[in-house]
Amino acid sequence: MRKHYLKHYVLVFAMLLVSGIAFAQTSSITGIAVDTKGETLPGVSVTIDGTTTGTATDINGAFKLNVAPGTYTLTAKYLGYANATQTVTVGAGAANVTFRMESQSQSLNEVVVIGYGTQLKKELTGAITTVSSKDFQKGTITSPEQLINGKVAGVQIVSAGGQPGAGSEITVRAGASLTASNRPLIVIDNVPLSSDGISGVANPLAMINPNDIETFTVLKDANATAIYGSRASNGVILITTKKGSSGKPQINFSTQNSLATIARKVNVLSASQLRDYVNTNGNDAQKALLGDATTDWQDKIYRSAFTTDNNISLSGTTKNTPYRVNIGYLNQDGILMKDKMDRLSGAISVSPRFFDNHLKIDLNIKGSYNRSTFANQSAIGSALLFDPTQPIKSGNEAYGGYFEWEFPVGTLNPNAARNPVGLIELQDNVTIDSIASDA
């Protein structure tokens, strides 16, 4: 009996000891959230990064989180304020944190371009979003739509392919039709771009030099797009180009250069691996088809692609007439051999003012010459399927000297993969020369 009671005492003592240890290991993080003026902010969300643990500040802006000792990164979020992050180390006692939240309010006196002029932002009632040049995406930009990718809520921009000048599919608020086109209407300096685009151009926006663009304005709802009628059923994107500036003449030159390579090749059998497999598992007829070469077909069709984008502009004012002249040249190689785009663009903008600046006239002349070469993309799939034990060329003049699988009678085997290098070099690569201008 005594042993039985002794077991109970030991068990109770052990439970108390464990709970005491657990209690000793629990600490807390306390703090307060205030604005830049020191006023407390109730309802601020405070979370521990990488976990689901979080809380909100009370009416006095205070909060408390029970945690184990350690180092934590806390993030405070509040509507209309920038997120605040702090790292705190918690010991045996409580740690204290103060979040100072900075306001992200926007000026309502900003002038916004709309379909029939300009208007103060605070007077707008339609769904309109403006992105100015200071907020554009940075980096090597070759087509205007890349400037606002991810910058406008409700606007989806999906690349149509990796070829230079291939363009993107743009939809505003997910589109309005299941069968018809969901492309928005593009308006450049109050001139609508035809819904059919420019003949022979895969991406009409590629004709525009991104360096010439000042702002994008996206009209999303019926109220904002009403002036354009049914053409604007999928939304409207207004593009305003740069104009002359007041003051002395200024010359600006910019150049951007980049080198692109394929990030990762598809993992396929090498020539030696294929030989080992066929020699182990194949029959005599299959073994006889093996070649003596070692060819990495993906290496043969891909390359390091160089891009250079150069712009020079002259702007200023002469006799109360602001002006701007810009010339740009873009040369972009594609990762796939033979893919290439060249664009030479020019723009002249003159904005004379009359009657003590009560009358302003904008005169714009733009021109662009594009040459786009699109290689045969069938070579990409062939590079994954073609026999790596075969050489690039076999001396067969019927196919320009390139190796191809043939029937015994000398005709091409339609069920076999084609030589990927031959597909690029022999088949006509589509080259498009385009000239666009407006005034």
Coordinates of C-alpha atoms in Angstrom, one line a residue:
M1 CA 0.0 0.0 0.0
R2 CA 2.8 2.3 0.9
K3 CA 4.5 1.7 -2.5
H4 CA 1.3 2.4 -4.2
Y5 CA 0.9 5.9 -2.6
L6 CA 4.6 6.5 -3.2
K7 CA 4.1 6.0 -6.9
H8 CA 1.3 8.6 -6.9
Y9 CA 3.4 11.1 -5.1
V10 CA 6.3 10.7 -7.5
L11 CA 3.9 11.1 -10.5
V12 CA 2.3 14.3 -9.1
F13 CA 5.7 15.7 -8.3
A14 CA 6.9 15.0 -11.8
M15 CA 3.9 16.7 -13.3
L16 CA 4.4 19.8 -11.1
L17 CA 8.1 19.9 -12.1
V18 CA 7.3 19.7 -15.8
S19 CA 4.7 22.4 -15.6
G20 CA 7.1 24.6 -13.6
I21 CA 9.7 24.2 -16.3
A22 CA 7.2 25.0 -19.0
F23 CA 6.0 28.0 -17.1
A24 CA 9.6 29.2 -16.7
Q25 CA 10.2 28.9 -20.4
T26 CA 7.3 31.2 -21.4
S27 CA 8.1 34.8 -22.0
S28 CA 6.2 37.6 -23.8
I29 CA 6.6 40.5 -26.2
T30 CA 4.8 43.7 -25.4
G31 CA 4.7 46.9 -27.3
I32 CA 2.8 49.8 -28.7
A33 CA 2.0 51.1 -32.2
V34 CA 2.1 54.9 -32.8
D35 CA 2.1 57.2 -35.9
T36 CA 4.9 59.7 -36.7
K37 CA 3.2 62.2 -34.3
G38 CA 3.2 59.7 -31.4
E39 CA -0.5 59.1 -31.5
T40 CA -1.5 55.5 -30.6
L41 CA -3.0 53.4 -33.3
P42 CA -5.7 50.8 -32.3
G43 CA -6.3 47.7 -34.5
V44 CA -2.8 47.4 -35.9
S45 CA -2.1 43.8 -36.9
V46 CA 1.1 42.4 -35.3
T47 CA 2.4 39.0 -36.5
I48 CA 5.5 36.9 -36.1
D49 CA 7.1 36.3 -39.5
G50 CA 7.0 32.7 -40.7
T51 CA 4.3 31.7 -38.2
T52 CA 0.5 32.0 -37.7
T53 CA 1.0 33.7 -34.4
G54 CA -0.3 37.2 -34.2
T55 CA -2.5 39.8 -32.4
A56 CA -3.9 43.3 -32.8
T57 CA -3.4 46.4 -30.7
D58 CA -6.1 47.5 -28.3
I59 CA -7.7 50.9 -28.0
N60 CA -4.6 52.2 -26.5
G61 CA -2.4 50.9 -29.2
A62 CA -0.8 48.2 -27.0
F63 CA -0.3 44.5 -27.7
K64 CA 1.1 41.4 -26.1
L65 CA 2.4 38.1 -27.5
N66 CA 3.3 35.1 -25.4
V67 CA 6.4 33.4 -26.8
A68 CA 9.3 31.1 -25.8
P69 CA 12.7 32.7 -25.4
G70 CA 14.4 33.4 -28.8
T71 CA 14.8 35.8 -31.6
Y72 CA 11.7 36.9 -33.6
T73 CA 10.9 39.2 -36.5
L74 CA 7.6 41.1 -36.0
T75 CA 5.7 42.9 -38.8
A76 CA 3.0 45.5 -38.1
K77 CA 0.4 46.2 -40.7
Y78 CA -2.3 49.0 -40.7
L79 CA -4.5 50.3 -43.5
G80 CA -3.1 53.5 -45.0
Y81 CA 0.3 53.0 -43.4
A82 CA 3.5 51.4 -44.6
N83 CA 4.4 48.0 -43.0
A84 CA 6.9 48.2 -40.1
T85 CA 9.3 45.4 -39.2
Q86 CA 11.4 44.9 -36.1
T87 CA 13.6 42.0 -34.9
V88 CA 13.5 41.4 -31.1
T89 CA 15.4 38.9 -28.9
V90 CA 13.3 37.6 -26.0
G91 CA 15.0 36.3 -22.8
A92 CA 13.6 35.1 -19.6
G93 CA 11.6 38.3 -19.1
A94 CA 9.4 40.4 -21.4
A95 CA 10.7 42.3 -24.4
N96 CA 9.3 45.6 -25.4
V97 CA 8.8 46.9 -28.9
T98 CA 7.6 50.3 -30.3
F99 CA 6.3 50.4 -33.9
R100 CA 6.3 53.9 -35.6
M101 CA 4.0 53.6 -38.6
E102 CA 4.5 56.0 -41.5
S103 CA 1.4 57.2 -43.5
Q104 CA 1.1 56.2 -47.1
S105 CA -1.6 58.7 -48.0
Q106 CA -1.9 59.9 -51.7
S107 CA -2.4 63.4 -52.9
L108 CA -5.9 64.0 -54.2
N109 CA -4.7 67.1 -56.1
E110 CA -2.8 65.0 -58.6
V111 CA -3.9 65.6 -62.2
V112 CA -5.1 62.4 -63.9
V113 CA -5.5 62.0 -67.7
I114 CA -9.0 60.8 -68.7
G115 CA -10.6 60.1 -72.0
Y116 CA -11.5 63.8 -72.7
G117 CA -8.9 65.8 -70.9
T118 CA -7.5 65.9 -67.4
Q119 CA -9.1 66.0 -64.0
L120 CA -8.1 66.2 -60.3
K121 CA -7.9 62.9 -58.7
K122 CA -10.3 63.9 -55.9
E123 CA -13.0 64.7 -58.5
L124 CA -12.9 61.2 -60.1
T125 CA -15.8 58.9 -59.7
G126 CA -14.8 56.2 -62.2
A127 CA -12.3 53.3 -61.7
I128 CA -9.1 54.9 -63.0
T129 CA -5.5 54.1 -62.1
T130 CA -2.5 56.2 -63.2
V131 CA 1.1 55.0 -63.2
S132 CA 3.8 57.7 -63.8
S133 CA 7.4 57.3 -64.9
K134 CA 8.7 57.3 -61.4
D135 CA 6.8 54.2 -60.6
F136 CA 7.6 52.2 -63.8
Q137 CA 9.3 48.8 -63.6
K138 CA 13.1 49.1 -63.8
G139 CA 15.5 47.0 -65.8
T140 CA 15.8 46.2 -69.5
I141 CA 12.4 47.2 -70.9
T142 CA 11.8 46.5 -74.6
S143 CA 8.0 46.8 -74.8
P144 CA 5.8 49.4 -73.1
E145 CA 3.5 47.0 -71.3
Q146 CA 6.4 45.7 -69.3
L147 CA 6.6 49.1 -67.6
I148 CA 3.4 48.5 -65.6
N149 CA 3.5 44.8 -65.2
G150 CA 2.3 44.1 -61.6
K151 CA 1.7 47.8 -61.0
V152 CA -2.1 48.1 -61.6
A153 CA -4.8 46.2 -59.7
G154 CA -7.1 44.3 -62.1
V155 CA -4.7 44.4 -65.0
Q156 CA -3.2 41.1 -66.1
I157 CA -0.1 41.0 -68.4
V158 CA 1.0 37.6 -69.6
S159 CA 3.9 37.2 -71.9
A160 CA 3.0 35.6 -75.2
G161 CA 6.4 34.0 -75.6
G162 CA 10.1 34.5 -75.1
Q163 CA 10.8 35.7 -78.6
P164 CA 11.9 39.4 -79.0
G165 CA 8.9 41.5 -79.9
A166 CA 6.5 38.7 -79.1
G167 CA 4.4 40.9 -76.9
S168 CA 2.0 40.2 -74.1
E169 CA -1.6 39.4 -73.6
I170 CA -3.2 42.3 -71.7
T171 CA -6.6 42.0 -69.9
V172 CA -8.4 44.4 -67.7
R173 CA -10.6 42.9 -64.9
A174 CA -10.3 39.4 -66.5
G175 CA -12.0 40.4 -69.7
A176 CA -15.6 40.4 -70.7
S177 CA -16.0 37.7 -73.4
L178 CA -15.5 33.9 -73.6
T179 CA -15.1 33.9 -77.4
A180 CA -14.2 37.4 -78.7
S181 CA -11.0 39.3 -78.0
N182 CA -10.5 40.7 -74.5
R183 CA -7.8 43.1 -75.5
P184 CA -8.3 46.7 -74.1
L185 CA -8.3 49.7 -76.4
I186 CA -4.9 51.4 -76.6
V187 CA -4.9 55.2 -76.9
I188 CA -1.6 57.0 -77.5
D189 CA -1.7 60.8 -77.1
N190 CA -5.4 60.8 -77.7
V191 CA -5.1 58.7 -80.9
P192 CA -6.8 55.3 -80.6
L193 CA -4.8 52.3 -81.9
S194 CA -6.8 50.2 -84.3
S195 CA -8.1 47.0 -82.7
D196 CA -6.5 45.1 -85.6
G197 CA -3.2 46.5 -84.6
I198 CA -0.5 47.1 -87.2
S199 CA -0.4 44.8 -90.2
G200 CA 2.5 42.3 -89.9
V201 CA 3.4 43.2 -86.4
A202 CA 3.1 40.6 -83.6
N203 CA 3.0 43.3 -80.9
P204 CA 1.9 46.8 -82.0
L205 CA 3.1 48.2 -78.7
A206 CA 6.6 47.1 -79.6
M207 CA 6.6 49.9 -82.2
I208 CA 6.7 52.4 -79.3
N209 CA 9.9 53.4 -77.5
P210 CA 9.3 52.9 -73.8
N211 CA 11.7 55.7 -73.1
D212 CA 9.2 58.1 -74.7
I213 CA 6.3 57.3 -72.3
E214 CA 5.4 59.6 -69.4
T215 CA 2.3 58.0 -67.9
F216 CA -0.1 55.1 -68.3
T217 CA -3.7 55.6 -67.3
V218 CA -6.0 52.5 -67.1
L219 CA -9.8 53.1 -67.4
K220 CA -11.6 50.1 -66.0
D221 CA -15.3 50.6 -65.6
A222 CA -18.2 51.8 -67.9
N223 CA -18.2 55.3 -66.4
A224 CA -14.6 55.9 -67.2
T225 CA -14.7 54.3 -70.7
A226 CA -18.0 55.7 -71.9
I227 CA -16.5 58.2 -74.3
Y228 CA -15.0 55.4 -76.4
G229 CA -18.2 53.4 -76.8
S230 CA -18.2 49.7 -77.5
R231 CA -14.5 49.7 -78.4
A232 CA -13.8 50.2 -74.7
S233 CA -15.8 47.2 -73.5
N234 CA -12.6 45.6 -72.4
G235 CA -11.2 48.7 -70.8
V236 CA -8.9 51.5 -72.1
I237 CA -5.2 52.1 -71.6
L238 CA -4.2 55.7 -72.2
I239 CA -0.5 56.3 -73.0
T240 CA 0.8 59.8 -72.6
T241 CA 4.3 60.5 -74.1
K242 CA 6.9 62.9 -72.8
K243 CA 6.7 66.6 -73.8
G244 CA 9.2 69.4 -73.8
S245 CA 10.3 71.0 -70.6
S246 CA 10.8 74.6 -69.7
G247 CA 14.3 76.0 -69.2
K248 CA 17.6 75.7 -71.0
P249 CA 18.2 73.0 -73.6
Q250 CA 19.2 69.6 -72.0
I251 CA 20.7 66.6 -73.6
N252 CA 20.1 63.2 -72.0
F253 CA 21.7 60.0 -73.1
S254 CA 21.0 56.5 -71.6
T255 CA 22.1 53.0 -72.5
Q256 CA 21.1 49.7 -71.0
N257 CA 22.9 46.5 -71.9
S258 CA 22.0 43.0 -70.7
L259 CA 23.0 39.4 -71.4
A260 CA 20.4 36.6 -71.1
T261 CA 21.1 32.8 -71.0
I262 CA 18.8 29.8 -70.6
A263 CA 18.5 29.2 -66.9
R264 CA 18.2 25.4 -67.1
K265 CA 18.2 22.9 -69.9
V266 CA 15.8 19.9 -70.0
N267 CA 17.5 16.8 -68.6
V268 CA 17.7 14.3 -71.4
L269 CA 20.0 11.3 -72.1
S270 CA 23.5 12.1 -73.3
A271 CA 25.1 10.3 -76.2
S272 CA 27.0 7.9 -74.0
Q273 CA 23.9 7.2 -71.8
L274 CA 21.8 6.4 -74.9
R275 CA 24.5 4.1 -76.3
D276 CA 24.7 2.2 -73.0
Y277 CA 21.0 1.8 -72.8
V278 CA 20.5 0.6 -76.5
N279 CA 23.5 -1.7 -76.3
T280 CA 22.1 -3.3 -73.1
N281 CA 18.4 -3.4 -74.0
G282 CA 18.1 -3.0 -77.8
N283 CA 18.1 -5.5 -80.7
D284 CA 20.6 -5.6 -83.5
A285 CA 18.6 -3.3 -85.7
Q286 CA 18.4 -0.6 -83.1
K287 CA 22.1 -0.9 -82.3
A288 CA 22.9 -0.4 -86.0
L289 CA 21.1 2.9 -85.9
L290 CA 23.5 4.4 -83.3
G291 CA 25.9 7.0 -84.5
D292 CA 29.5 7.9 -83.5
A293 CA 28.9 11.6 -82.6
T294 CA 28.3 13.3 -79.3
T295 CA 25.9 16.1 -79.8
D296 CA 24.1 18.2 -77.2
W297 CA 21.2 19.5 -79.4
Q298 CA 20.0 22.0 -76.8
D299 CA 23.5 23.6 -76.8
K300 CA 23.4 23.8 -80.6
I301 CA 20.1 25.8 -80.8
Y302 CA 20.4 28.1 -77.7
R303 CA 22.8 31.0 -77.3
S304 CA 23.6 33.8 -74.9
A305 CA 21.4 36.7 -76.0
F306 CA 22.7 40.3 -75.9
T307 CA 20.4 43.3 -75.7
T308 CA 21.3 46.9 -76.0
D309 CA 18.9 49.8 -75.7
N310 CA 20.2 53.3 -76.4
N311 CA 18.3 56.6 -76.2
I312 CA 19.4 60.3 -76.7
S313 CA 17.0 63.2 -76.3
L314 CA 17.1 67.0 -76.5
S315 CA 14.5 69.1 -74.6
G316 CA 14.1 72.7 -73.7
T317 CA 12.1 75.8 -74.5
T318 CA 12.5 78.4 -77.2
K319 CA 10.3 81.5 -77.3
N320 CA 7.7 80.0 -75.0
T321 CA 7.6 76.8 -77.0
P322 CA 8.7 73.7 -75.2
Y323 CA 10.1 71.0 -77.4
R324 CA 11.6 67.5 -77.1
V325 CA 13.4 65.4 -79.7
N326 CA 14.3 61.8 -79.0
I327 CA 16.0 59.0 -81.0
G328 CA 16.2 55.5 -79.8
Y329 CA 17.8 52.2 -81.0
L330 CA 17.1 48.8 -79.6
N331 CA 18.9 45.6 -80.7
Q332 CA 17.6 42.4 -78.9
D333 CA 18.8 38.9 -79.6
G334 CA 16.7 35.9 -78.7
I335 CA 17.9 32.9 -76.8
L336 CA 16.9 30.7 -79.7
M337 CA 19.2 31.1 -82.6
K338 CA 18.1 33.5 -85.4
D339 CA 15.5 35.2 -83.1
K340 CA 16.2 38.9 -83.2
M341 CA 14.5 42.3 -83.1
D342 CA 15.9 45.7 -84.2
R343 CA 13.9 49.0 -83.6
L344 CA 14.9 52.5 -84.6
S345 CA 12.5 55.1 -83.3
G346 CA 12.2 58.9 -83.3
A347 CA 9.8 61.4 -81.7
I348 CA 9.4 65.1 -82.0
S349 CA 7.1 67.0 -79.6
V350 CA 6.4 70.7 -79.8
S351 CA 4.0 72.5 -77.4
P352 CA 3.6 76.2 -78.5
R353 CA 1.6 78.4 -76.1
F354 CA -0.4 81.5 -77.1
F355 CA -2.4 84.3 -75.4
D356 CA -0.4 84.3 -72.2
N357 CA -0.4 80.5 -71.9
H358 CA -4.2 80.4 -72.2
L359 CA -4.0 78.3 -75.3
K360 CA -1.7 75.3 -75.6
I361 CA -1.3 73.2 -78.7
D362 CA 0.5 69.8 -78.6
L363 CA 2.2 68.7 -81.9
N364 CA 3.6 65.2 -81.9
I365 CA 5.4 63.4 -84.7
K366 CA 6.5 59.8 -84.1
G367 CA 8.1 57.2 -86.3
S368 CA 9.4 53.7 -85.8
Y369 CA 11.1 51.1 -88.0
N370 CA 11.0 47.5 -86.7
R371 CA 12.7 44.4 -88.1
S372 CA 11.8 41.2 -86.3
T373 CA 13.1 37.8 -87.1
F374 CA 11.2 34.8 -85.7
A375 CA 13.1 31.4 -85.8
N376 CA 11.4 28.1 -86.2
Q377 CA 10.3 27.1 -82.7
S378 CA 9.7 23.5 -83.7
A379 CA 13.5 23.2 -83.2
I380 CA 12.9 23.4 -79.4
G381 CA 10.9 20.1 -79.3
S382 CA 13.2 18.4 -81.8
A383 CA 16.2 19.2 -79.6
L384 CA 14.7 17.1 -76.8
L385 CA 13.9 14.1 -79.1
F386 CA 16.7 13.9 -81.7
D387 CA 19.3 11.2 -81.4
P388 CA 22.4 12.7 -79.6
T389 CA 24.7 10.1 -81.2
Q390 CA 24.1 11.6 -84.7
P391 CA 26.2 14.5 -86.1
I392 CA 24.8 17.8 -87.1
K393 CA 25.7 17.3 -90.7
S394 CA 26.1 14.1 -92.7
G395 CA 26.8 15.4 -96.2
N396 CA 23.3 14.6 -97.5
E397 CA 22.7 17.3 -100.0
A398 CA 19.0 16.6 -100.1
Y399 CA 18.7 18.4 -96.8
G400 CA 21.4 21.0 -97.1
G401 CA 24.0 18.6 -95.7
Y402 CA 22.2 18.1 -92.4
F403 CA 21.5 14.7 -91.0
E404 CA 17.9 13.5 -91.2
W405 CA 16.2 10.2 -90.6
E406 CA 15.2 8.7 -94.0
F407 CA 13.4 5.6 -95.3
P408 CA 15.5 3.1 -97.3
V409 CA 14.1 4.7 -100.5
G410 CA 15.6 8.0 -99.5
T411 CA 12.5 9.9 -98.5
L412 CA 12.2 11.7 -95.2
N413 CA 10.7 9.7 -92.3
P414 CA 7.7 11.8 -91.1
N415 CA 7.4 9.9 -87.8
A416 CA 10.9 10.8 -86.7
A417 CA 12.1 14.0 -85.1
R418 CA 13.8 16.5 -87.4
N419 CA 17.3 17.8 -87.1
P420 CA 16.8 20.9 -84.8
V421 CA 19.7 22.9 -86.3
G422 CA 18.5 22.1 -89.8
L423 CA 15.0 23.3 -88.9
I424 CA 16.5 26.7 -87.9
E425 CA 19.0 27.1 -90.7
L426 CA 17.1 25.6 -93.7
Q427 CA 13.5 26.6 -93.1
D428 CA 12.5 30.2 -93.9
N429 CA 12.7 32.3 -90.7
V430 CA 10.0 34.9 -90.7
T431 CA 11.4 38.4 -91.0
I432 CA 9.0 41.3 -90.7
D433 CA 9.9 44.9 -91.6
S434 CA 7.4 47.4 -90.2
I435 CA 7.2 51.2 -90.4
A436 CA 4.7 53.1 -88.2
S437 CA 4.2 56.8 -87.8
D438 CA 1.7 59.3 -86.5
A439 CA 1.4 63.0 -86.3

